[in-house]
Coordinates of C-alpha atoms and ligand atoms in Angstrom, one line a residue:
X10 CA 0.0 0.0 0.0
X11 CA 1.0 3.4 -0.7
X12 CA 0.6 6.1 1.5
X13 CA -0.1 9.3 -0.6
X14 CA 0.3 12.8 0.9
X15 CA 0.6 16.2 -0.5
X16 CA 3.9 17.7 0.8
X17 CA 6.6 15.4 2.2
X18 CA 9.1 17.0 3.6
X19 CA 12.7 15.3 4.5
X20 CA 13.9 17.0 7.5
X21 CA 12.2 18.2 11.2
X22 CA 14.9 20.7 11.6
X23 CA 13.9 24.8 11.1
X24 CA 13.5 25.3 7.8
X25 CA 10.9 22.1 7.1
X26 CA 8.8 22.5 10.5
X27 CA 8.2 26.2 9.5
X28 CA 7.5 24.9 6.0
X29 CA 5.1 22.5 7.3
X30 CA 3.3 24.2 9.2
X31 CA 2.2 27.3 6.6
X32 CA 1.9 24.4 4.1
X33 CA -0.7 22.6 6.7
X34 CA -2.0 25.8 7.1
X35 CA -3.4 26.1 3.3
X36 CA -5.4 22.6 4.0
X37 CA -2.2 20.4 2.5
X38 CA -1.6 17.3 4.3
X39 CA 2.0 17.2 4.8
X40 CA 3.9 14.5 6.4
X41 CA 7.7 15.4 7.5
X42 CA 10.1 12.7 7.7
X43 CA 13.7 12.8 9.8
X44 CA 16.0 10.1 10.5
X45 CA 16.6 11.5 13.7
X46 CA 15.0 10.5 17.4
X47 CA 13.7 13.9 17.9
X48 CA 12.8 16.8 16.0
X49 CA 14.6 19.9 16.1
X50 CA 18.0 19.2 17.6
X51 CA 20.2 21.7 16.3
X52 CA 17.4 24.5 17.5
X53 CA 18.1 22.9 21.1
X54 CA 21.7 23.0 21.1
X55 CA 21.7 26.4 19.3
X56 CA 22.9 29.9 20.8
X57 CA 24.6 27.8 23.9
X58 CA 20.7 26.6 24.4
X59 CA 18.9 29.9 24.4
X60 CA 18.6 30.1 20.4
X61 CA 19.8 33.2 18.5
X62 CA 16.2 32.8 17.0
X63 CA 16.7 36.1 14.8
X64 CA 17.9 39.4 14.2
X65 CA 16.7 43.4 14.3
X66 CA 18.9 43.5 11.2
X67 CA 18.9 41.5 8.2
X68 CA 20.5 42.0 4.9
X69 CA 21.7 40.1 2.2
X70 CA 24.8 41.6 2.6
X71 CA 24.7 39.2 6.4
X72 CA 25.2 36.2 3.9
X73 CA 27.2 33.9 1.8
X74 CA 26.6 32.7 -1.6
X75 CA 27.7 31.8 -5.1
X76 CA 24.4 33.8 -6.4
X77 CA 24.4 37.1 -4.0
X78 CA 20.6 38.4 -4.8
X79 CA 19.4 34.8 -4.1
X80 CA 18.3 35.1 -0.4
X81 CA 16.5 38.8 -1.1
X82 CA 13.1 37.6 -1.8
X83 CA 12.5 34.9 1.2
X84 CA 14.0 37.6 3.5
X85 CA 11.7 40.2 2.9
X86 CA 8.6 38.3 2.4
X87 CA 9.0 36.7 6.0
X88 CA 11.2 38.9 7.8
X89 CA 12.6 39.2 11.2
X90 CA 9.4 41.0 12.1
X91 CA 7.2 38.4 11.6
X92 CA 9.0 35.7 13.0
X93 CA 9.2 38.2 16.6
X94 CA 5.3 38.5 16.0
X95 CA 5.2 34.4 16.7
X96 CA 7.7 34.4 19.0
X97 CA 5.7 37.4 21.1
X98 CA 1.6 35.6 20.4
X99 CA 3.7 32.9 22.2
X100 CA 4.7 35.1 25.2
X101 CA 8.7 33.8 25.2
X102 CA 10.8 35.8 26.7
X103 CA 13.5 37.0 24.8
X104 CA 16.2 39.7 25.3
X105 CA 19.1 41.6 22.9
X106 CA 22.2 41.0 23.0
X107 CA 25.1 42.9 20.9
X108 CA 24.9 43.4 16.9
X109 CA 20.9 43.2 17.5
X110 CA 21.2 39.3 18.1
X111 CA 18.2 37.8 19.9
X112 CA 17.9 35.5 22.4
X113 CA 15.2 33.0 24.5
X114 CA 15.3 34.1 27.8
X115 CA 14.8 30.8 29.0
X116 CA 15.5 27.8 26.6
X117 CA 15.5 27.1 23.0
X118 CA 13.2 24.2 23.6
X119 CA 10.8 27.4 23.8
X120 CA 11.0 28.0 19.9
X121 CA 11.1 24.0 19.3
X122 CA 7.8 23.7 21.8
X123 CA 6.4 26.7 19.5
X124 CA 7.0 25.1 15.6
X125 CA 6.0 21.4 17.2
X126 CA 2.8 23.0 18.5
X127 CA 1.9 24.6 15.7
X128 CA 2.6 21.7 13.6
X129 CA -0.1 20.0 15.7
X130 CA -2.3 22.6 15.2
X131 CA -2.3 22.6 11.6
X132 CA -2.5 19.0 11.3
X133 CA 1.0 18.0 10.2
X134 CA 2.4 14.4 10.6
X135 CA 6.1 14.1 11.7
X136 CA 7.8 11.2 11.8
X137 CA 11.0 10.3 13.5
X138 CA 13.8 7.2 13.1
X139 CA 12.8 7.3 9.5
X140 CA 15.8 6.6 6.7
X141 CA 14.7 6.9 3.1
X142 CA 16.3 4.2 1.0
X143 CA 15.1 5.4 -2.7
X144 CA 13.1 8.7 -4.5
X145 CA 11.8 8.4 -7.7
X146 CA 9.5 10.4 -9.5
X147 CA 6.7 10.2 -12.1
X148 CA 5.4 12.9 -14.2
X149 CA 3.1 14.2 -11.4
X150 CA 4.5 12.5 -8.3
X151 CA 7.6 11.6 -5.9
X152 CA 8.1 7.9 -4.5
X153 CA 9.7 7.8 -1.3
X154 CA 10.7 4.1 0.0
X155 CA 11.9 3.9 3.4
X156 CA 12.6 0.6 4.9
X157 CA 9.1 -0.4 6.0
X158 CA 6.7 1.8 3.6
X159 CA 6.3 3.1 0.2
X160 CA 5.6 6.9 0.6
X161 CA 4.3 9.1 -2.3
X162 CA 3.5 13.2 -2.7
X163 CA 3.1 16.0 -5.1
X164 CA 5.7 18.0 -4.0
X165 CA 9.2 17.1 -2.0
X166 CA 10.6 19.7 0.1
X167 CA 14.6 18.9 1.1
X168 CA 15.2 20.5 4.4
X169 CA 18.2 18.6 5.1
X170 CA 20.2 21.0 6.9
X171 CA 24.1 21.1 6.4
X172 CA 27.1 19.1 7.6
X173 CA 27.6 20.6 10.5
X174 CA 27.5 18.2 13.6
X175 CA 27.2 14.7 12.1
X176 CA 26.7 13.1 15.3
X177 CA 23.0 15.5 15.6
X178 CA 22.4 13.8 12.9
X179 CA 23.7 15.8 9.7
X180 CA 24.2 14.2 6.4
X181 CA 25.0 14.7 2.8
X182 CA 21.4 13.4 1.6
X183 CA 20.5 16.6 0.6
X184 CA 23.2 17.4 -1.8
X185 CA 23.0 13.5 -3.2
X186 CA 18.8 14.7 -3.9
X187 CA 20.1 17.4 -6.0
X188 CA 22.7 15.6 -7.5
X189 CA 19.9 12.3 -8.2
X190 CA 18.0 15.2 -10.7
X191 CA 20.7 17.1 -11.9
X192 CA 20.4 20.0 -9.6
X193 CA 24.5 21.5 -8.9
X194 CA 25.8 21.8 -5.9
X195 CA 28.7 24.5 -4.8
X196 CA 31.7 23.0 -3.1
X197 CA 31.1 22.7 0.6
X198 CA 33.3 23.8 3.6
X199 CA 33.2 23.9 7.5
X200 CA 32.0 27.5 8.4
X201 CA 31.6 29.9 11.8
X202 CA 34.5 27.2 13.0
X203 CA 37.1 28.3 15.6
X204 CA 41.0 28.0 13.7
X205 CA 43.8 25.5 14.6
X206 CA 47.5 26.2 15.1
X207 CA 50.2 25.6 12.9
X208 CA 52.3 23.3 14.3
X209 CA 55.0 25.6 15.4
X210 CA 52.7 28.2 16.8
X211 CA 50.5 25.4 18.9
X212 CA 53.8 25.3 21.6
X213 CA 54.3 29.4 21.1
X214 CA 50.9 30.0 22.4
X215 CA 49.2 27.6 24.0
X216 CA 50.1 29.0 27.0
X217 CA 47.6 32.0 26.0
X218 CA 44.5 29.6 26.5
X219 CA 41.6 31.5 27.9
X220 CA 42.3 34.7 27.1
X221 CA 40.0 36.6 25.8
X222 CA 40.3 40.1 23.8
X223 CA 38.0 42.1 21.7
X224 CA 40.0 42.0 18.0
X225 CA 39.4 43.5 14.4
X226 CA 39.9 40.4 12.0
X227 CA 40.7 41.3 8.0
X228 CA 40.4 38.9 5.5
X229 CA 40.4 40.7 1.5
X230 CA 37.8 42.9 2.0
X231 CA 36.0 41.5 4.8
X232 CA 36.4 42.5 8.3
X233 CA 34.6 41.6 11.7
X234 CA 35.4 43.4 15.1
X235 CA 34.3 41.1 18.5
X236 CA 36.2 38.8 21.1
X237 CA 38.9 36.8 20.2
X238 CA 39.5 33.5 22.2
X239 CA 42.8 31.9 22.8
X240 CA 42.3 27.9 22.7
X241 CA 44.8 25.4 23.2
X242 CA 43.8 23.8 19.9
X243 CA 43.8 27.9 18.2
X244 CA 42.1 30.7 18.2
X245 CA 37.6 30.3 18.7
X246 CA 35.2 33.3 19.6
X247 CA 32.7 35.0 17.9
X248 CA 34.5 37.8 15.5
X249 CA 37.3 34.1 14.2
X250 CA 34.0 32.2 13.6
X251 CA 32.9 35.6 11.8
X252 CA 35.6 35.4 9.2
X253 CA 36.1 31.6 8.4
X254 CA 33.3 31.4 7.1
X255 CA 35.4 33.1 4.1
X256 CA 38.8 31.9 4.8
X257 CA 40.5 29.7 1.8
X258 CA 42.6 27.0 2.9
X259 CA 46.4 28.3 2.9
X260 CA 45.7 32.0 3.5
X261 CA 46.8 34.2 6.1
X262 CA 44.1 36.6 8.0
X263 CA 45.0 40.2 9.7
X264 CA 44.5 41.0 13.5
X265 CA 44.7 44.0 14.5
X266 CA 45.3 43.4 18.4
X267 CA 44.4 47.4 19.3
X268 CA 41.2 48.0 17.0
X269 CA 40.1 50.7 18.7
X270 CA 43.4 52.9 18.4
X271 CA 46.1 54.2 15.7
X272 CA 49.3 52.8 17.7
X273 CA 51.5 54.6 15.5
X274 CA 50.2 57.6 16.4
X275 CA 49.5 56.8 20.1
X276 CA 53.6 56.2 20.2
X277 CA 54.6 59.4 18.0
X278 CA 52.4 61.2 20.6
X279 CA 54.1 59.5 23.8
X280 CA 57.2 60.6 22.2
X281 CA 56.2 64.7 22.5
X282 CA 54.5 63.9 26.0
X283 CA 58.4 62.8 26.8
X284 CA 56.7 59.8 28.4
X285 CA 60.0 57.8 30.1
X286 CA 58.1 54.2 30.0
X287 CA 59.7 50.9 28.0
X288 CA 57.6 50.3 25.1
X289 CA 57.0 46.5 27.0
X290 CA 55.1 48.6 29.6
X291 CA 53.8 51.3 27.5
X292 CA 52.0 48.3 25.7
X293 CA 51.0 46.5 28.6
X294 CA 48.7 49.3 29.8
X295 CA 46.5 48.2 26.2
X296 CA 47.6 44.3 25.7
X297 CA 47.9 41.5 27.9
X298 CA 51.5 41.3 29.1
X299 CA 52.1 37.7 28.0
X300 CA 51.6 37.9 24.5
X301 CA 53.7 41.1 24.2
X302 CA 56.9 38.4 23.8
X303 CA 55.6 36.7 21.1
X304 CA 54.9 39.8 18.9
X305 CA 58.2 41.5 20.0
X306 CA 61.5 40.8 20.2
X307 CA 62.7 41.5 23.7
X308 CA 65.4 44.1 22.4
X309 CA 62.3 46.2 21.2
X310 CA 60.0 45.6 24.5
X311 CA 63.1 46.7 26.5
X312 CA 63.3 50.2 24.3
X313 CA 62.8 53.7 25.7
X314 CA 59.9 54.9 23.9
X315 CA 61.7 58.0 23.6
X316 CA 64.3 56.2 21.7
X317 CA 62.4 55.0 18.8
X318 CA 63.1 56.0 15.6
X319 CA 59.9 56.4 13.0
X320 CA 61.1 53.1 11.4
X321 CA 60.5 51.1 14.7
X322 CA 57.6 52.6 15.6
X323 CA 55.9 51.4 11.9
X324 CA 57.5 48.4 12.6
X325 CA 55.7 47.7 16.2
X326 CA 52.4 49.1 15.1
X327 CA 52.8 46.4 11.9
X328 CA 53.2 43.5 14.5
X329 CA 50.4 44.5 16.8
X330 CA 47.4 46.2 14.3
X331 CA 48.3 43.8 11.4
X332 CA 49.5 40.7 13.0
X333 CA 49.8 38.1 10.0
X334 CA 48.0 34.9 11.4
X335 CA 48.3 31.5 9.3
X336 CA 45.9 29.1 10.6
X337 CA 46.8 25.2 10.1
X338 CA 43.0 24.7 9.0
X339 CA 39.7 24.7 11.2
X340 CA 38.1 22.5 13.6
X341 CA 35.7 21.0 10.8
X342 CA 32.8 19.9 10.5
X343 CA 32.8 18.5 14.2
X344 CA 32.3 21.9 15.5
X345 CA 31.3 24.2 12.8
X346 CA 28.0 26.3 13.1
X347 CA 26.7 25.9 9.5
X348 CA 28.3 24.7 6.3
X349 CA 29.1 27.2 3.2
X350 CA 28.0 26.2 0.2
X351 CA 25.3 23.8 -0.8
X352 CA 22.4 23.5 -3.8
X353 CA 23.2 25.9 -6.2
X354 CA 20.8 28.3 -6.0
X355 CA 21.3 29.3 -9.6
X356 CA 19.0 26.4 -9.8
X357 CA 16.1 26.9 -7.7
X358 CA 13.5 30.0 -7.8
X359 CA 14.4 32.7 -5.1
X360 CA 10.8 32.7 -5.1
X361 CA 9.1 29.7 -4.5
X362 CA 12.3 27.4 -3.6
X363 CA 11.0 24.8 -6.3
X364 CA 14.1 23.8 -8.3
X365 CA 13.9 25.3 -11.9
X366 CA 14.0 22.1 -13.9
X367 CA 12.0 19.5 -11.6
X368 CA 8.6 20.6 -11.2
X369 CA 7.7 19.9 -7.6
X370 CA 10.8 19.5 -6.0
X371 CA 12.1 22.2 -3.5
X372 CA 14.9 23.3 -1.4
X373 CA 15.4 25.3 1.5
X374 CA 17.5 26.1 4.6
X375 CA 20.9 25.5 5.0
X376 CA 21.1 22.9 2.3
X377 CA 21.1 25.6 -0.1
X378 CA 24.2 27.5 -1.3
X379 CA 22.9 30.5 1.3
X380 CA 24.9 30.7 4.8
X381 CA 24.5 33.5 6.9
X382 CA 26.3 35.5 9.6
X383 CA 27.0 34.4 13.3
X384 CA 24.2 36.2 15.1
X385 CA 20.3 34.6 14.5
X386 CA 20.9 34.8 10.6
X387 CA 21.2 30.9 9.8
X388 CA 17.5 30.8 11.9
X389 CA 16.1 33.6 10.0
X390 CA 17.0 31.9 6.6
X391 CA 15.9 28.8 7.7
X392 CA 12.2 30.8 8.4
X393 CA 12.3 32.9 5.5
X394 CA 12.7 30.0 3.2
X395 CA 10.6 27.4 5.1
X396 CA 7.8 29.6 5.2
X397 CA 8.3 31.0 1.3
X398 CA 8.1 27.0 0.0
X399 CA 5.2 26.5 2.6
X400 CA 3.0 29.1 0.2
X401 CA 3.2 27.4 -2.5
X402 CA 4.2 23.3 -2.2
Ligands
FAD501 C1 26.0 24.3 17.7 C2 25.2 25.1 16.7 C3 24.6 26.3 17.2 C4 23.9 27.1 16.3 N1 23.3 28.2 16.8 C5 22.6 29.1 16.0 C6 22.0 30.2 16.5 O1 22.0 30.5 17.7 N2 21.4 31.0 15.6 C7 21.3 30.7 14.2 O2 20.7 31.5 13.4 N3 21.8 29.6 13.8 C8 22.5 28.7 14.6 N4 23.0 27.6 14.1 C9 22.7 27.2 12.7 C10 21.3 26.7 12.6 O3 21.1 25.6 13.6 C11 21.1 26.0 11.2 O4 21.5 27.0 10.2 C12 19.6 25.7 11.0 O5 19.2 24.7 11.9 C13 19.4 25.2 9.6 O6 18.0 24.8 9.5 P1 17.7 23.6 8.5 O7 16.2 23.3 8.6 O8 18.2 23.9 7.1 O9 18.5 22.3 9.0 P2 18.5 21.6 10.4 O10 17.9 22.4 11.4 O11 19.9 21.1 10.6 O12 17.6 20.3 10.1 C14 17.9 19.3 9.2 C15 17.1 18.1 9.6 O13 17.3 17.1 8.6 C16 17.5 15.9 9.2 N5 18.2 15.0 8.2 C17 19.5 15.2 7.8 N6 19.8 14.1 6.9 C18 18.7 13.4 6.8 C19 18.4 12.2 6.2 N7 19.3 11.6 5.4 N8 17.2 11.6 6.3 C20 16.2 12.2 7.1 N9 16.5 13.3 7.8 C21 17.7 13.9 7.7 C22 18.3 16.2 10.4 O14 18.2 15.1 11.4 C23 17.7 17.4 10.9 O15 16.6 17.2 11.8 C24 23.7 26.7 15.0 C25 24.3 25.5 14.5 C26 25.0 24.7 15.4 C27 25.5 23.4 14.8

């Protein structure tokens, strides 16, 4: 026997629950199928459990993709505004943090609680522990086998999700789908992922581990100012997970240890004052003591500032506001907050999600080629696009 049902929907994470639900909500029976035990579990674990749900700000320019203007539609049809009018008609409490981030109050499970709910509401099926083995389609429908049932539906929404996490669950299926009808997909990389040490640099400062500093990072024209963590492993925190998102393998980033002064001209200017300090404590007024040695050499920390010439003072300003950082590689996968690249989005209709060339079959969330900033915009993509596909499937 086949089971027949308008909208299946591979995937209970953000992007297919929200699609579920507005599809449910236009009198479609949709049934949403995840290989998972439980629904939702990258919403739990995100935001360190409270869920960077959204953001007050949200541009295109927040994102990554092979085909810039692709996210534009989904984002302003279901905006950060109306995803804060669900989250308020549910009364969670939510606060903002920096960069117009916001936050649960209380738990994540708050915005899981509120998609399941509504799910129920509108009638939608999910079920759980379920692998698909085959698709197939027919002029007018998909064919779904999954080791127990024969499954078939109009329209097939992939809500896969990235790489990111494999042990919550996250697999390649997604790209394979695309692949399986001719649908390209970008290269795909590990992204908002701390950096690892060269080898030579993991003895030099692992000592630093735990310190924390707020940093510019400047990576060709793209540059992020936040808190830089020292890790035994490299360097982690939010303005590093910022920028490797565009990082190539091989390339060196900037730091710019002072961002919020122009050393050089700080030191010219402690030259008139006739300030009689040693440019190793001069510094350590702004930078942590211990990683003044392995910047400097310590003929140049144990200098007069009085008796620097114009060349040394370029020279220490280089070191500390454009400090030439090679990272070995990043943390991968196993750590990484979303995945860069995905379905090529060349392919698929900013509009309705539904791949160009295979009538009925759609694509949304982070499987696509879209990945967005650190700071609620990987959630708001996941909405925007869930809900655009959920209007029309
Ligand atoms: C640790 C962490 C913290 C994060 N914090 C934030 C945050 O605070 N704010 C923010 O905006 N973003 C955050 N993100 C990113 C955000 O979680 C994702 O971008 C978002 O969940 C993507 O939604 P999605 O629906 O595309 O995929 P997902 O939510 O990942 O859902 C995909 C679903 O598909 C299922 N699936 C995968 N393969 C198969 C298969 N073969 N068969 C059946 N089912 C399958 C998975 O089990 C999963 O349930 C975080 C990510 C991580 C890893």
């Amino acid at each position: 026997m086949i089971k027949k049902m308008d909208v299946i929907i591979i995937g209970a994470g953000a992007s297919g629950l929200m699609c579920a639900i507005e599809a449910a909500k236009r009198g479609r029976s949709v049934l949403v199928l995840d290989h998972a035990n439980k629904a939702g579990k990258k919403i739990l674990m995100s935001g360190g459990g409270r869920c960077n749900f959204t953001n007050y700000t949200v541009e295109a320019e927040n994102y990554l993709s092979e085909n810039a203007h692709f996210c534009k539609s989904a984002l302003s049809r279901f905006t950060q505004w109306d995803f804060l009018a669900m989250v308020q008609d549910r009364a969670i409490a939510y606060h903002e943090r920096e960069h117009g981030q916001l936050f649960c109050n209380e738990s994540a499970r708050d915005i899981l609680n509120m998609l399941l709910d509504a799910c129920h509401k509108a009638g939608v099926k999910i079920q759980l522990k379920t692998a698909i083995s085959s698709i197939q389609k027919t002029v007018d429908q998909f064919t779904l086998q999954t080791e127990t049932e024969t499954l078939a539906c109009e329209s097939l929404v992939v809500a896969t999700g990235g790489l990111s996490i494999p042990k919550m669950g996250a697999t390649p299926f997604g790209y394979q789908i695309a692949k399986q009808f001719g649908i390209a997909v970008t290269p795909t990389k590990a992204g908002l992922v701390p950096f690892t040490w060269l080898a030579t640099d993991k003895e030099k400062f692992a000592h630093l581990s735990g310190l924390a500093m707020p940093v510019s990072l400047h990576y060709q024209d793209h540059h992020f100012t936040e808190n830089l963590l020292f890790t035994h492993r490299g360097i982690s925190g939010p303005v590093v997970l910022q920028i490797s998102s565009y990082w190539q393998e091989g390339d060196s980033i900037d730091i710019d240890l002072l961002p919020s002064m122009d050393l050089g001209q700080a030191l010219h200017q402690a030259q008139k004052d006739k300030i009689k300090l040693k440019v190793s404590n001069y510094l350590a007024q702004f930078l942590p003591k211990k990683l003044l040695p392995l910047l400097l050499s310590a003929e140049v920390l144990d200098l007069f500032l009085l008796d620097l010439s114009h060349k040394q003072i370029d020279l220490i300003s280089e070191k500390i506001q454009q400090w030439k950082f090679k990272p070995n590689g990043t943390e991968g996968y196993r750590t990484a907050e979303a995945t860069v690249g995905g379905v090529d989005c060349h392919a698929i209709s900013s509009k309705t999600l539904e791949a160009n060339a295979v009538q009925g079959l759609y694509f949304i969330g982070e499987v696509l080629d879209v990945t967005g900033w650190l700071g609620g915009y990987n959630f708001q993509w996941a909405w925007a696009s869930g809900w655009c596909a959920g209007q029309c499937v």
